[in-house]
Coordinates of N, CA and C in Angstrom, one line a residue:
X1 N 0.8 -1.2 -0.1 CA -0.1 0.1 -0.1 C 1.0 1.2 -0.1
X2 N 0.6 2.2 -0.9 CA 1.3 3.4 -0.9 C 1.1 4.2 0.3
X3 N 2.1 4.6 0.8 CA 2.1 5.6 2.0 C 1.1 6.7 2.0
X4 N 0.9 7.3 0.7 CA 0.0 8.4 0.8 C -1.5 7.9 0.6
X5 N -1.7 6.4 0.6 CA -2.9 6.1 0.5 C -3.3 5.1 1.7
X6 N -2.7 5.3 2.6 CA -2.7 4.7 4.1 C -3.6 5.4 4.8
X7 N -4.8 4.9 5.5 CA -5.6 5.6 6.2 C -5.0 5.6 7.5
X8 N -5.4 6.7 8.3 CA -4.9 6.9 9.8 C -6.0 7.3 10.7
X9 N -5.9 6.4 11.7 CA -7.0 6.9 12.8 C -8.3 6.8 12.1
X10 N -8.7 6.0 11.3 CA -10.2 5.8 10.7 C -10.9 4.7 11.1
X11 N -12.1 4.7 11.7 CA -12.9 3.6 12.1 C -13.7 3.1 10.9
X12 N -13.6 3.4 9.7 CA -14.3 3.0 8.6 C -13.7 3.7 7.4
X13 N -13.7 2.9 6.3 CA -13.3 3.6 4.9 C -14.6 3.5 3.8
X14 N -14.6 4.6 3.1 CA -15.8 4.6 2.2 C -15.0 4.9 1.0
X15 N -15.4 4.2 -0.1 CA -14.7 4.2 -1.4 C -15.5 4.8 -2.6
X16 N -15.3 5.7 -3.2 CA -16.1 6.1 -4.3 C -15.9 4.8 -5.5
X17 N -16.6 4.7 -6.4 CA -16.4 3.7 -7.5 C -15.8 3.9 -8.6
X18 N -16.6 4.8 -9.6 CA -15.9 4.8 -11.0 C -14.6 5.8 -10.6
X19 N -13.6 5.4 -11.3 CA -12.4 6.2 -11.2 C -11.6 6.0 -9.8
X20 N -12.2 5.4 -8.8 CA -11.5 5.2 -7.6 C -11.1 3.7 -7.4
X21 N -12.2 3.0 -7.2 CA -12.1 1.6 -7.2 C -11.7 1.1 -8.3
X22 N -12.5 1.7 -9.5 CA -12.2 0.7 -10.7 C -12.1 1.8 -11.8
X23 N -11.3 1.2 -12.8 CA -10.9 2.2 -14.1 C -11.8 1.9 -15.1
X24 N -13.0 2.8 -15.0 CA -14.2 2.5 -15.7 C -14.5 3.9 -16.7
X25 N -13.2 4.6 -16.6 CA -13.5 5.9 -17.1 C -14.2 5.8 -18.6
X26 N -13.2 5.3 -19.3 CA -13.3 5.2 -20.9 C -14.7 4.4 -21.2
X27 N -15.1 3.3 -20.6 CA -16.1 2.7 -20.8 C -17.4 3.4 -20.6
X28 N -17.4 4.3 -19.3 CA -18.3 5.1 -19.0 C -18.4 6.3 -20.3
X29 N -17.4 6.9 -20.7 CA -17.3 7.9 -21.7 C -18.1 7.2 -23.1
X30 N -17.7 6.2 -23.2 CA -18.2 5.6 -24.5 C -19.6 5.0 -24.5
X31 N -20.1 4.7 -23.4 CA -21.4 4.5 -23.3 C -22.1 5.9 -23.3
X32 N -21.8 6.9 -22.5 CA -22.5 8.2 -22.7 C -22.5 8.9 -24.0
X33 N -21.3 8.8 -24.8 CA -21.3 9.4 -25.8 C -22.1 8.6 -27.0
X34 N -22.1 7.4 -27.0 CA -23.0 6.6 -27.7 C -24.6 7.1 -27.7
X35 N -24.8 7.2 -26.5 CA -26.3 7.6 -26.2 C -26.7 9.0 -26.9
X36 N -25.7 9.9 -26.3 CA -26.1 11.0 -26.7 C -26.2 11.4 -28.5
X37 N -25.1 10.6 -28.9 CA -25.0 10.7 -30.3 C -26.2 10.4 -31.1
X38 N -27.3 9.4 -30.3 CA -28.4 9.2 -31.1 C -29.2 10.5 -30.9
X39 N -29.1 11.5 -30.3 CA -29.7 12.7 -29.9 C -29.2 13.8 -30.9
X40 N -28.0 13.4 -31.7 CA -27.1 14.2 -32.5 C -26.3 15.1 -31.8
X41 N -25.8 14.8 -30.4 CA -25.0 15.7 -29.5 C -23.6 15.0 -29.6
X42 N -22.7 15.6 -29.7 CA -21.2 15.2 -29.7 C -20.7 15.4 -28.4
X43 N -20.3 14.4 -27.8 CA -19.5 14.5 -26.6 C -18.2 14.3 -26.4
X44 N -17.5 15.4 -26.0 CA -16.2 15.4 -25.9 C -15.5 14.8 -24.8
X45 N -14.5 14.0 -24.9 CA -14.0 13.1 -23.6 C -13.5 14.2 -22.4
X46 N -13.2 15.1 -23.3 CA -12.3 16.4 -22.1 C -13.7 16.9 -21.2
X47 N -14.7 17.2 -22.0 CA -15.9 17.6 -21.0 C -16.2 16.6 -20.3
X48 N -16.5 15.2 -20.6 CA -16.9 14.4 -19.7 C -15.9 14.1 -18.5
X49 N -14.5 14.1 -18.9 CA -13.6 13.7 -17.8 C -13.5 14.8 -16.6
X50 N -14.0 16.1 -17.3 CA -14.0 17.1 -16.0 C -15.1 17.1 -15.1
X51 N -16.2 16.1 -15.4 CA -17.3 16.2 -14.8 C -17.5 14.7 -14.2
X52 N -16.7 14.0 -13.9 CA -16.8 12.6 -13.7 C -17.4 12.4 -12.3
X53 N -17.4 13.5 -11.4 CA -18.2 13.4 -10.1 C -19.7 13.3 -10.1
X54 N -20.1 13.6 -11.1 CA -21.7 13.9 -11.4 C -22.2 12.4 -11.8
X55 N -23.4 12.3 -11.3 CA -24.2 11.3 -11.9 C -24.4 11.2 -13.4
X56 N -24.9 10.1 -13.8 CA -25.2 10.3 -15.5 C -26.2 11.3 -15.7
X57 N -27.5 11.1 -14.8 CA -28.4 12.1 -15.1 C -28.1 13.5 -14.8
X58 N -27.2 13.8 -13.8 CA -27.1 15.3 -13.6 C -25.9 15.6 -14.7
X59 N -25.2 14.7 -15.1 CA -24.2 15.2 -16.1 C -25.0 15.4 -17.5
X60 N -26.0 14.8 -17.9 CA -26.6 15.1 -18.8 C -27.5 16.4 -18.7
X61 N -28.0 16.7 -17.7 CA -28.8 17.8 -17.3 C -27.9 18.9 -17.5
X62 N -26.5 18.8 -17.0 CA -25.6 19.9 -17.1 C -25.5 20.4 -18.5
X63 N -25.1 19.2 -19.2 CA -24.9 19.4 -20.7 C -26.1 20.2 -21.2
X64 N -27.4 19.9 -21.2 CA -28.3 20.6 -21.5 C -28.5 21.9 -21.3
X65 N -28.3 22.3 -20.0 CA -28.1 23.7 -19.4 C -26.9 24.4 -20.4
X66 N -25.9 24.1 -20.2 CA -24.9 24.7 -20.9 C -24.9 24.8 -22.4
X67 N -25.5 23.9 -23.1 CA -25.6 24.1 -24.5 C -27.2 24.5 -25.1
X68 N -28.1 24.6 -24.1 CA -29.5 25.0 -24.5 C -29.9 23.8 -25.3
X69 N -29.8 22.7 -25.0 CA -30.2 21.5 -25.9 C -31.6 21.2 -25.7
X70 N -32.2 20.8 -26.8 CA -33.7 20.3 -26.7 C -33.5 18.7 -27.3
X71 N -33.6 17.7 -26.2 CA -33.6 16.4 -26.4 C -35.0 15.8 -26.8
X72 N -34.9 14.7 -27.5 CA -36.1 14.1 -27.8 C -36.6 13.1 -26.8
X73 N -35.8 12.7 -26.2 CA -36.1 11.8 -25.0 C -35.8 12.2 -23.6
X74 N -36.5 11.8 -22.6 CA -36.5 12.3 -21.1 C -35.1 11.7 -20.9
X75 N -34.5 12.6 -19.9 CA -33.3 12.3 -19.3 C -33.1 11.0 -18.7
X76 N -34.1 10.6 -18.1 CA -34.2 9.2 -17.4 C -34.0 8.1 -18.4
X77 N -34.8 8.2 -19.6 CA -34.7 7.2 -20.7 C -33.1 7.0 -21.2
X78 N -32.5 8.1 -21.3 CA -31.3 8.4 -21.7 C -30.4 7.7 -20.8
X79 N -30.5 8.1 -19.5 CA -29.6 7.2 -18.4 C -29.8 5.6 -18.6
X80 N -30.9 5.1 -18.8 CA -31.2 3.8 -18.9 C -30.5 3.1 -19.8
X81 N -30.4 3.7 -21.2 CA -29.7 3.3 -22.1 C -28.3 3.3 -22.0
X82 N -27.7 4.3 -21.3 CA -26.4 4.6 -21.1 C -26.0 3.4 -20.3
X83 N -26.8 3.0 -19.2 CA -26.7 1.8 -18.4 C -26.5 0.6 -18.9
X84 N -27.4 0.3 -19.8 CA -27.3 -0.7 -20.7 C -26.2 -1.0 -21.4
X85 N -25.9 0.0 -22.1 CA -24.5 0.0 -22.8 C -23.2 -0.3 -22.1
X86 N -23.2 0.4 -20.9 CA -21.9 0.0 -20.0 C -22.2 -1.4 -19.6
X87 N -23.3 -1.9 -19.2 CA -23.2 -3.2 -18.5 C -22.7 -4.1 -19.7
X88 N -22.7 -4.0 -21.0 CA -22.2 -4.9 -21.8 C -20.9 -5.1 -21.7
X89 N -20.1 -4.1 -21.2 CA -18.6 -4.0 -21.1 C -18.4 -4.1 -19.2
X90 N -19.2 -4.5 -18.6 CA -18.8 -4.6 -17.3 C -18.0 -5.8 -16.9
X91 N -17.9 -6.7 -17.5 CA -17.0 -7.7 -17.3 C -15.7 -7.5 -17.7
X92 N -15.3 -6.4 -18.3 CA -13.9 -6.0 -18.7 C -13.4 -5.0 -17.8
X93 N -14.2 -4.5 -16.9 CA -13.9 -3.3 -16.2 C -12.8 -3.8 -15.0
X94 N -11.6 -3.4 -14.8 CA -10.5 -3.7 -14.2 C -10.4 -2.8 -12.7
X95 N -9.9 -3.3 -11.5 CA -9.6 -2.3 -10.6 C -8.4 -1.7 -10.6
X96 N -8.5 -0.4 -10.0 CA -7.3 0.3 -9.8 C -6.1 -0.5 -8.8
X97 N -5.1 -0.8 -9.2 CA -4.2 -1.8 -8.6 C -3.9 -1.0 -7.2
X98 N -3.7 0.3 -7.4 CA -3.2 0.9 -6.1 C -4.4 1.1 -5.2
X99 N -5.6 1.3 -5.5 CA -6.7 1.2 -4.5 C -7.1 -0.2 -3.9
X100 N -6.9 -1.0 -5.1 CA -7.1 -2.4 -4.5 C -6.0 -2.9 -3.3
X101 N -4.9 -2.4 -3.5 CA -4.2 -2.9 -2.3 C -4.5 -2.3 -1.1
X102 N -5.0 -1.0 -1.1 CA -5.9 -0.6 0.4 C -6.9 -1.5 0.8
X103 N -7.8 -1.7 -0.3 CA -8.9 -2.7 0.1 C -8.6 -4.1 0.8
X104 N -7.4 -4.7 0.1 CA -6.9 -5.7 0.4 C -6.5 -5.9 1.8
X105 N -5.6 -4.7 1.9 CA -4.9 -4.5 3.2 C -5.9 -4.5 4.6
X106 N -7.0 -3.7 4.3 CA -7.7 -3.1 5.2 C -9.1 -4.1 5.7
X107 N -9.3 -5.0 4.6 CA -10.3 -6.0 4.6 C -10.3 -6.7 5.9
X108 N -11.4 -6.7 6.9 CA -11.4 -7.3 8.1 C -10.9 -6.6 9.2
X109 N -10.3 -5.3 8.9 CA -9.8 -4.6 10.0 C -10.6 -3.3 10.3
X110 N -11.4 -2.8 9.3 CA -12.3 -1.8 9.7 C -13.4 -1.9 8.6
X111 N -14.5 -1.5 9.1 CA -16.0 -1.5 8.2 C -15.3 -0.8 7.0
X112 N -15.9 -1.2 5.8 CA -15.8 -0.4 4.6 C -16.8 -0.5 3.7
X113 N -17.1 0.5 2.9 CA -18.5 0.7 2.1 C -18.0 1.4 0.7
X114 N -19.0 1.1 -0.5 CA -18.9 1.7 -1.8 C -19.8 2.8 -1.4
X115 N -19.4 4.0 -1.8 CA -20.4 5.2 -1.7 C -20.1 5.9 -2.9
X116 N -21.2 5.7 -3.9 CA -20.8 6.2 -5.2 C -22.1 7.1 -5.7
X117 N -21.8 7.9 -6.7 CA -23.1 8.5 -7.3 C -23.5 7.8 -8.3
X118 N -23.1 6.4 -8.7 CA -23.6 5.7 -9.8 C -24.9 5.0 -9.7
X119 N -25.2 4.2 -10.4 CA -26.6 3.5 -10.0 C -26.3 2.0 -9.5
X120 N -27.0 1.7 -8.6 CA -26.9 0.6 -7.9 C -26.7 -0.7 -8.7
X121 N -27.6 -1.1 -9.6 CA -27.6 -2.1 -10.5 C -26.4 -2.2 -11.3
X122 N -25.8 -1.1 -11.9 CA -24.6 -1.1 -12.7 C -23.5 -1.3 -11.9
X123 N -23.5 -0.8 -10.5 CA -22.4 -1.1 -9.8 C -22.4 -2.5 -9.0
X124 N -23.3 -3.1 -8.7 CA -23.6 -4.3 -8.3 C -23.1 -5.4 -9.5
X125 N -23.4 -4.9 -10.7 CA -23.1 -6.0 -12.0 C -21.5 -5.9 -12.1
X126 N -20.9 -4.8 -12.0 CA -19.6 -4.8 -12.5 C -18.9 -5.1 -10.8
X127 N -19.3 -5.0 -9.8 CA -18.7 -5.4 -8.7 C -18.4 -7.1 -8.5
X128 N -19.3 -7.6 -9.2 CA -19.2 -9.0 -9.0 C -18.1 -9.7 -9.9
X129 N -17.7 -8.7 -10.8 CA -16.4 -9.1 -11.6 C -15.0 -8.8 -10.9
X130 N -15.1 -8.3 -9.8 CA -14.0 -7.7 -9.2 C -13.5 -8.6 -8.1
X131 N -11.8 -8.4 -7.9 CA -11.5 -9.2 -6.9 C -11.8 -9.3 -5.6
X132 N -12.4 -7.9 -5.2 CA -12.6 -7.4 -3.9 C -14.2 -7.6 -3.9
X133 N -15.0 -8.2 -4.6 CA -16.3 -8.3 -4.5 C -17.1 -8.6 -3.1
X134 N -16.2 -9.5 -2.3 CA -16.8 -9.6 -1.1 C -16.2 -8.8 0.1
X135 N -15.6 -7.7 -0.1 CA -14.9 -7.0 0.7 C -15.7 -5.9 1.5
X136 N -16.9 -5.6 1.0 CA -17.3 -4.4 1.6 C -18.7 -4.9 2.4
X137 N -18.9 -4.0 3.5 CA -20.2 -4.1 4.4 C -21.3 -3.5 3.8
X138 N -21.2 -2.6 3.2 CA -22.6 -2.1 2.5 C -22.2 -1.2 1.1
X139 N -23.3 -1.0 0.5 CA -23.1 -0.3 -0.8 C -24.3 0.8 -0.7
X140 N -23.8 1.9 -0.9 CA -24.6 3.2 -1.1 C -24.6 4.0 -2.2
X141 N -25.7 4.1 -3.2 CA -25.6 5.1 -4.4 C -26.5 5.8 -4.5
X142 N -26.3 6.7 -5.7 CA -27.2 7.9 -5.9 C -28.8 7.3 -5.7
X143 N -29.2 6.2 -6.0 CA -30.6 5.8 -5.8 C -31.1 5.8 -4.3
X144 N -30.1 5.8 -3.6 CA -30.5 5.6 -2.0 C -30.6 7.0 -1.5
X145 N -30.3 8.2 -1.8 CA -30.2 9.4 -1.3 C -31.1 10.4 -2.2
X146 N -31.1 11.6 -1.6 CA -32.1 12.5 -2.3 C -31.0 13.5 -3.2
X147 N -30.1 13.7 -2.6 CA -29.0 14.5 -3.6 C -27.7 13.7 -3.7
X148 N -27.2 13.9 -4.9 CA -25.9 13.2 -5.1 C -24.9 14.1 -5.0
X149 N -23.5 13.9 -5.1 CA -22.4 14.5 -4.9 C -22.5 15.8 -5.7
X150 N -22.0 17.0 -5.4 CA -21.1 17.2 -4.4 C -21.9 17.4 -2.9
X151 N -23.2 16.9 -2.8 CA -24.0 17.1 -1.6 C -23.2 16.0 -0.9
X152 N -23.2 16.0 0.7 CA -22.5 15.0 1.2 C -23.5 13.7 1.5
X153 N -24.8 13.9 1.2 CA -25.7 12.7 1.5 C -25.2 11.2 1.5
X154 N -24.5 10.7 0.2 CA -24.0 9.5 0.2 C -23.2 9.0 1.0
X155 N -22.2 9.9 1.5 CA -21.2 9.6 2.5 C -21.9 9.5 3.9
X156 N -22.6 10.4 4.2 CA -23.4 10.3 5.5 C -24.2 9.2 5.6
X157 N -24.9 8.8 4.5 CA -25.6 7.4 4.7 C -24.9 6.4 4.8
X158 N -23.7 6.3 4.3 CA -22.7 5.1 4.4 C -22.3 5.0 6.0
X159 N -22.0 6.1 6.3 CA -21.4 6.2 7.7 C -22.6 5.9 8.8
X160 N -23.7 6.1 8.3 CA -25.0 5.8 9.1 C -25.2 4.2 9.0
X161 N -24.9 3.7 8.1 CA -25.3 2.3 8.0 C -24.1 1.5 8.7
X162 N -23.0 2.1 8.7 CA -21.8 1.4 9.3 C -21.5 1.8 10.9
X163 N -22.6 2.6 11.2 CA -22.7 3.1 12.7 C -21.3 3.7 13.1
X164 N -21.0 4.5 12.2 CA -19.5 5.1 12.5 C -19.7 6.9 12.4
X165 N -19.2 7.4 13.3 CA -19.3 8.9 13.3 C -18.7 9.4 12.2
X166 N -19.2 10.5 11.4 CA -18.6 10.9 10.1 C -17.0 11.5 10.4
X167 N -16.9 12.1 11.5 CA -15.5 12.6 11.7 C -14.5 11.4 11.8
X168 N -15.1 10.1 12.2 CA -14.2 8.9 12.0 C -14.0 8.0 10.8
X169 N -14.4 8.6 9.7 CA -14.5 8.1 8.3 C -13.4 8.8 7.5
X170 N -12.9 7.9 6.6 CA -11.8 8.4 5.6 C -12.6 7.8 4.1
X171 N -12.5 8.8 3.4 CA -13.3 8.6 2.1 C -12.0 8.7 1.0
X172 N -12.0 7.7 0.0 CA -11.2 7.6 -1.1 C -11.9 8.1 -2.4
X173 N -11.5 9.1 -2.9 CA -12.2 9.8 -4.1 C -11.1 10.0 -5.3
X174 N -11.7 10.2 -6.3 CA -10.9 10.8 -7.5 C -11.7 12.1 -8.3
X175 N -12.6 12.9 -7.7 CA -13.2 13.9 -8.4 C -13.5 15.0 -7.6
X176 N -13.4 16.2 -7.9 CA -13.5 17.3 -7.2 C -14.9 17.3 -6.5
X177 N -16.0 17.1 -7.0 CA -17.3 16.9 -6.6 C -17.3 15.9 -5.5
X178 N -16.6 14.8 -5.5 CA -16.9 13.9 -4.5 C -15.8 14.3 -3.3
X179 N -14.6 15.0 -3.5 CA -13.8 15.4 -2.5 C -14.6 16.7 -1.6
X180 N -15.5 17.6 -2.4 CA -16.3 18.3 -1.7 C -17.3 17.7 -1.0
X181 N -18.0 16.5 -1.4 CA -18.9 16.1 -0.6 C -18.3 15.4 0.9
X182 N -17.2 14.8 0.5 CA -16.3 14.2 1.9 C -16.5 15.4 2.9
X183 N -15.8 16.3 2.4 CA -15.2 17.6 3.4 C -16.7 18.0 3.8
X184 N -17.6 18.2 2.9 CA -19.1 18.5 3.7 C -19.5 17.7 4.7
X185 N -19.3 16.5 4.6 CA -19.6 15.3 5.7 C -18.7 15.4 6.8
X186 N -17.6 16.3 6.6 CA -16.9 16.3 8.0 C -16.0 15.3 8.0
X187 N -15.8 14.6 7.0 CA -14.7 13.4 6.8 C -13.5 13.6 6.1
X188 N -12.5 12.6 6.6 CA -10.9 12.9 5.9 C -11.3 12.4 4.7
X189 N -10.7 12.9 3.4 CA -10.6 12.6 2.2 C -9.3 12.2 1.8
X190 N -8.8 11.1 0.9 CA -7.7 11.0 0.2 C -8.1 10.9 -1.2
X191 N -7.2 12.0 -1.9 CA -7.6 12.1 -3.3 C -6.8 11.0 -4.0
X192 N -7.2 10.0 -4.9 CA -6.4 8.9 -5.3 C -5.9 9.3 -6.9
X193 N -6.3 10.4 -7.4 CA -5.8 10.6 -8.8 C -4.3 10.7 -8.9
X194 N -3.3 11.3 -8.0 CA -2.2 11.0 -8.4 C -1.6 9.5 -8.6
X195 N -2.3 8.8 -8.1 CA -1.7 7.2 -8.2 C -2.8 6.5 -9.1
X196 N -3.5 6.9 -9.6 CA -4.6 6.1 -10.6 C -4.8 6.6 -12.0
X197 N -4.1 7.9 -12.1 CA -4.3 8.5 -13.6 C -3.6 7.5 -14.6
X198 N -4.2 7.2 -15.8 CA -3.9 6.7 -16.7 C -3.9 7.6 -18.0
X199 N -3.0 7.2 -19.0 CA -2.8 7.9 -20.1 C -4.0 8.0 -20.9
X200 N -4.2 9.2 -21.7 CA -5.2 9.1 -22.5 C -5.3 8.1 -23.5
X201 N -6.5 7.7 -24.0 CA -6.6 6.6 -25.1 C -6.7 7.1 -26.2
X202 N -6.0 6.6 -27.3 CA -6.2 7.2 -28.5 C -7.5 6.9 -29.2
X203 N -8.1 7.9 -29.9 CA -9.3 7.7 -30.6 C -10.5 8.1 -29.7
X204 N -10.3 8.5 -28.5 CA -11.3 8.9 -27.8 C -12.0 10.3 -28.4

């Protein structure tokens, strides 16, 4: 485990999913870009990468506001199609090795949860393909709270389920929105990006 990723004085660990536990960025981008293309919208990967802390629905709504778009289908339908496209690649999603080492080292020592702005069904399906599939005590998703990140609701709900005070939780995150959410929850946060960044893929 890298020293910068080692938790200190934590009674529980909360892990974001996409980009933190798993390297799903490109698969997520391809699924979102494909769905928006059916609406005649071109999604640049740079735009997508800058907003990875948002849920799919919030990302589409942000795009609509920024570009004054009028889409033919409701946001919920687009998100459902995006999820279906992503699930076709779920088996190929791999963990971030550096964060995997943290999960394996701390398993059985402190309670751990996945706390993500993603959809429960998508995470559960992808999680079952991961080497740490049995390592977490609970899963909290965007489906379980009223507000997604950068609101603190997801992390606070996870702490509640683990019966740990927020101040005693350490969060692992890879987005500005997630870091803001963790800090708003009064939790310690570790930014994994210096250890998980991958080189851009050609053709993206």
